[in-house]
Amino acid sequence: MVLSTTVSQRKHIKRKAPRGFLKRVFKRQKPHLRLETSGDLLMHLNCLLFVHRLAEESRTNACENKCGIIKKEHVLAAAKVILKKSRG
């Protein structure tokens, strides 16, 4: 069966965290680090939450500057704000 070129093909979205990859990266960076069984999932969740906060703050910066596109400057400013909030 030949697929038509006009019909868009949906891309499969992964629903699971890449646990093997995460464990391998942690072991390479910090071999002495001992994580509990679900520690890699908590790290993955933490990363996703940070990216979500970064996207929201970047969008806010772009709207304040009346810009329709989120630029590098908006993301850098948002990262500085988020890091200041997390440190104290």
CSV table of N, CA and C in Angstrom, one decimal, residues 28-80:
chain,number,residue,atom,x,y,z
A,28,ARG,N,27.7,8.4,34.2
A,28,ARG,CA,28.9,9.0,33.6
A,28,ARG,C,29.3,10.3,34.2
A,29,GLN,N,28.3,11.1,34.6
A,29,GLN,CA,28.7,12.4,35.2
A,29,GLN,C,29.1,12.3,36.7
A,30,LYS,N,28.3,11.5,37.4
A,30,LYS,CA,28.5,11.3,38.8
A,30,LYS,C,28.5,9.8,39.2
A,31,PRO,N,29.6,9.1,39.0
A,31,PRO,CA,29.7,7.7,39.2
A,31,PRO,C,29.5,7.3,40.7
A,32,HIS,N,29.8,8.2,41.6
A,32,HIS,CA,29.7,7.9,43.0
A,32,HIS,C,28.3,8.1,43.5
A,33,LEU,N,27.4,8.7,42.7
A,33,LEU,CA,26.1,9.1,43.1
A,33,LEU,C,25.2,7.8,43.2
A,34,ARG,N,24.5,7.7,44.3
A,34,ARG,CA,23.6,6.5,44.5
A,34,ARG,C,22.2,7.0,44.5
A,35,LEU,N,21.4,6.7,43.5
A,35,LEU,CA,20.0,7.1,43.4
A,35,LEU,C,19.1,6.0,43.8
A,36,GLU,N,17.9,6.3,44.4
A,36,GLU,CA,16.9,5.3,44.7
A,36,GLU,C,16.3,4.9,43.3
A,37,THR,N,15.4,3.9,43.4
A,37,THR,CA,14.9,3.3,42.2
A,37,THR,C,14.1,4.3,41.3
A,38,SER,N,13.4,5.3,41.9
A,38,SER,CA,12.7,6.3,41.1
A,38,SER,C,13.4,7.6,41.0
A,39,GLY,N,14.6,7.7,41.4
A,39,GLY,CA,15.4,8.9,41.4
A,39,GLY,C,15.5,9.5,40.0
A,40,ASP,N,15.7,8.7,39.0
A,40,ASP,CA,15.9,9.2,37.7
A,40,ASP,C,14.5,9.8,37.2
A,41,LEU,N,13.4,9.3,37.6
A,41,LEU,CA,12.1,9.9,37.2
A,41,LEU,C,11.9,11.2,37.9
A,42,LEU,N,12.4,11.4,39.1
A,42,LEU,CA,12.3,12.7,39.8
A,42,LEU,C,13.1,13.7,39.1
A,43,MET,N,14.3,13.3,38.7
A,43,MET,CA,15.2,14.2,38.0
A,43,MET,C,14.6,14.7,36.7
A,44,HIS,N,14.0,13.7,36.0
A,44,HIS,CA,13.3,14.0,34.7
A,44,HIS,C,12.1,15.0,34.9
A,45,LEU,N,11.3,14.7,35.9
A,45,LEU,CA,10.2,15.6,36.3
A,45,LEU,C,10.7,17.0,36.6
A,46,ASN,N,11.8,17.1,37.4
A,46,ASN,CA,12.4,18.4,37.7
A,46,ASN,C,12.8,19.2,36.5
A,47,CYS,N,13.4,18.5,35.5
A,47,CYS,CA,13.8,19.1,34.3
A,47,CYS,C,12.6,19.6,33.5
A,48,LEU,N,11.6,18.8,33.4
A,48,LEU,CA,10.4,19.2,32.7
A,48,LEU,C,9.7,20.4,33.3
A,49,LEU,N,9.6,20.4,34.6
A,49,LEU,CA,9.0,21.6,35.3
A,49,LEU,C,9.9,22.8,35.1
A,50,PHE,N,11.2,22.7,35.1
A,50,PHE,CA,12.0,23.9,34.8
A,50,PHE,C,11.8,24.4,33.4
A,51,VAL,N,11.7,23.5,32.4
A,51,VAL,CA,11.5,23.9,31.0
A,51,VAL,C,10.1,24.6,30.9
A,52,HIS,N,9.1,24.0,31.6
A,52,HIS,CA,7.8,24.6,31.5
A,52,HIS,C,7.8,26.1,32.1
A,53,ARG,N,8.5,26.2,33.3
A,53,ARG,CA,8.6,27.6,33.9
A,53,ARG,C,9.3,28.5,33.0
A,54,LEU,N,10.4,28.0,32.3
A,54,LEU,CA,11.2,28.8,31.4
A,54,LEU,C,10.3,29.3,30.2
A,55,ALA,N,9.5,28.4,29.7
A,55,ALA,CA,8.7,28.7,28.6
A,55,ALA,C,7.6,29.8,28.9
A,56,GLU,N,7.0,29.6,30.1
A,56,GLU,CA,6.0,30.6,30.5
A,56,GLU,C,6.7,32.0,30.8
A,57,GLU,N,7.8,32.0,31.4
A,57,GLU,CA,8.5,33.3,31.7
A,57,GLU,C,9.0,33.9,30.4
A,58,SER,N,9.4,33.1,29.4
A,58,SER,CA,9.9,33.7,28.2
A,58,SER,C,8.7,34.3,27.4
A,59,ARG,N,7.6,33.6,27.4
A,59,ARG,CA,6.4,34.1,26.7
A,59,ARG,C,6.0,35.4,27.3
A,60,THR,N,6.0,35.5,28.7
A,60,THR,CA,5.7,36.8,29.3
A,60,THR,C,6.6,37.9,28.9
A,61,ASN,N,7.9,37.6,28.8
A,61,ASN,CA,8.9,38.6,28.4
A,61,ASN,C,8.6,39.1,27.0
A,62,ALA,N,8.3,38.1,26.1
A,62,ALA,CA,8.0,38.5,24.7
A,62,ALA,C,6.8,39.3,24.6
A,63,CYS,N,5.7,39.0,25.4
A,63,CYS,CA,4.5,39.8,25.4
A,63,CYS,C,4.7,41.2,25.9
A,64,GLU,N,5.6,41.3,27.0
A,64,GLU,CA,5.9,42.7,27.5
A,64,GLU,C,6.6,43.5,26.5
A,65,ASN,N,7.4,42.9,25.7
A,65,ASN,CA,8.2,43.7,24.6
A,65,ASN,C,7.4,43.8,23.3
A,66,LYS,N,6.1,43.4,23.4
A,66,LYS,CA,5.2,43.4,22.2
A,66,LYS,C,5.8,42.7,21.0
A,67,CYS,N,6.4,41.6,21.3
A,67,CYS,CA,7.0,40.8,20.2
A,67,CYS,C,6.3,39.5,20.1
A,68,GLY,N,5.9,39.1,18.9
A,68,GLY,CA,5.2,37.9,18.6
A,68,GLY,C,6.0,36.6,18.7
A,69,ILE,N,7.3,36.7,18.6
A,69,ILE,CA,8.2,35.6,18.6
A,69,ILE,C,9.1,35.6,19.8
A,70,ILE,N,9.2,34.5,20.5
A,70,ILE,CA,10.1,34.4,21.6
A,70,ILE,C,11.6,34.3,21.1
A,71,LYS,N,12.4,35.2,21.5
A,71,LYS,CA,13.8,35.3,21.0
A,71,LYS,C,14.7,34.8,22.1
A,72,LYS,N,16.0,34.7,21.7
A,72,LYS,CA,17.0,34.3,22.6
A,72,LYS,C,17.1,35.2,23.8
A,73,GLU,N,17.0,36.5,23.6
A,73,GLU,CA,17.0,37.4,24.7
A,73,GLU,C,15.9,37.2,25.8
A,74,HIS,N,14.7,36.8,25.3
A,74,HIS,CA,13.6,36.6,26.2
A,74,HIS,C,13.9,35.3,27.1
A,75,VAL,N,14.5,34.3,26.5
A,75,VAL,CA,14.8,33.1,27.2
A,75,VAL,C,15.9,33.3,28.2
A,76,LEU,N,16.9,34.1,27.8
A,76,LEU,CA,18.0,34.3,28.8
A,76,LEU,C,17.6,35.2,30.0
A,77,ALA,N,16.7,36.2,29.7
A,77,ALA,CA,16.2,37.0,30.8
A,77,ALA,C,15.3,36.1,31.7
A,78,ALA,N,14.5,35.2,31.1
A,78,ALA,CA,13.7,34.4,31.9
A,78,ALA,C,14.5,33.4,32.8
A,79,ALA,N,15.6,32.9,32.2
A,79,ALA,CA,16.4,32.0,33.0
A,79,ALA,C,17.0,32.7,34.2
A,80,LYS,N,17.4,33.9,34.0
A,80,LYS,CA,18.0,34.7,35.1
A,80,LYS,C,17.0,34.9,36.2
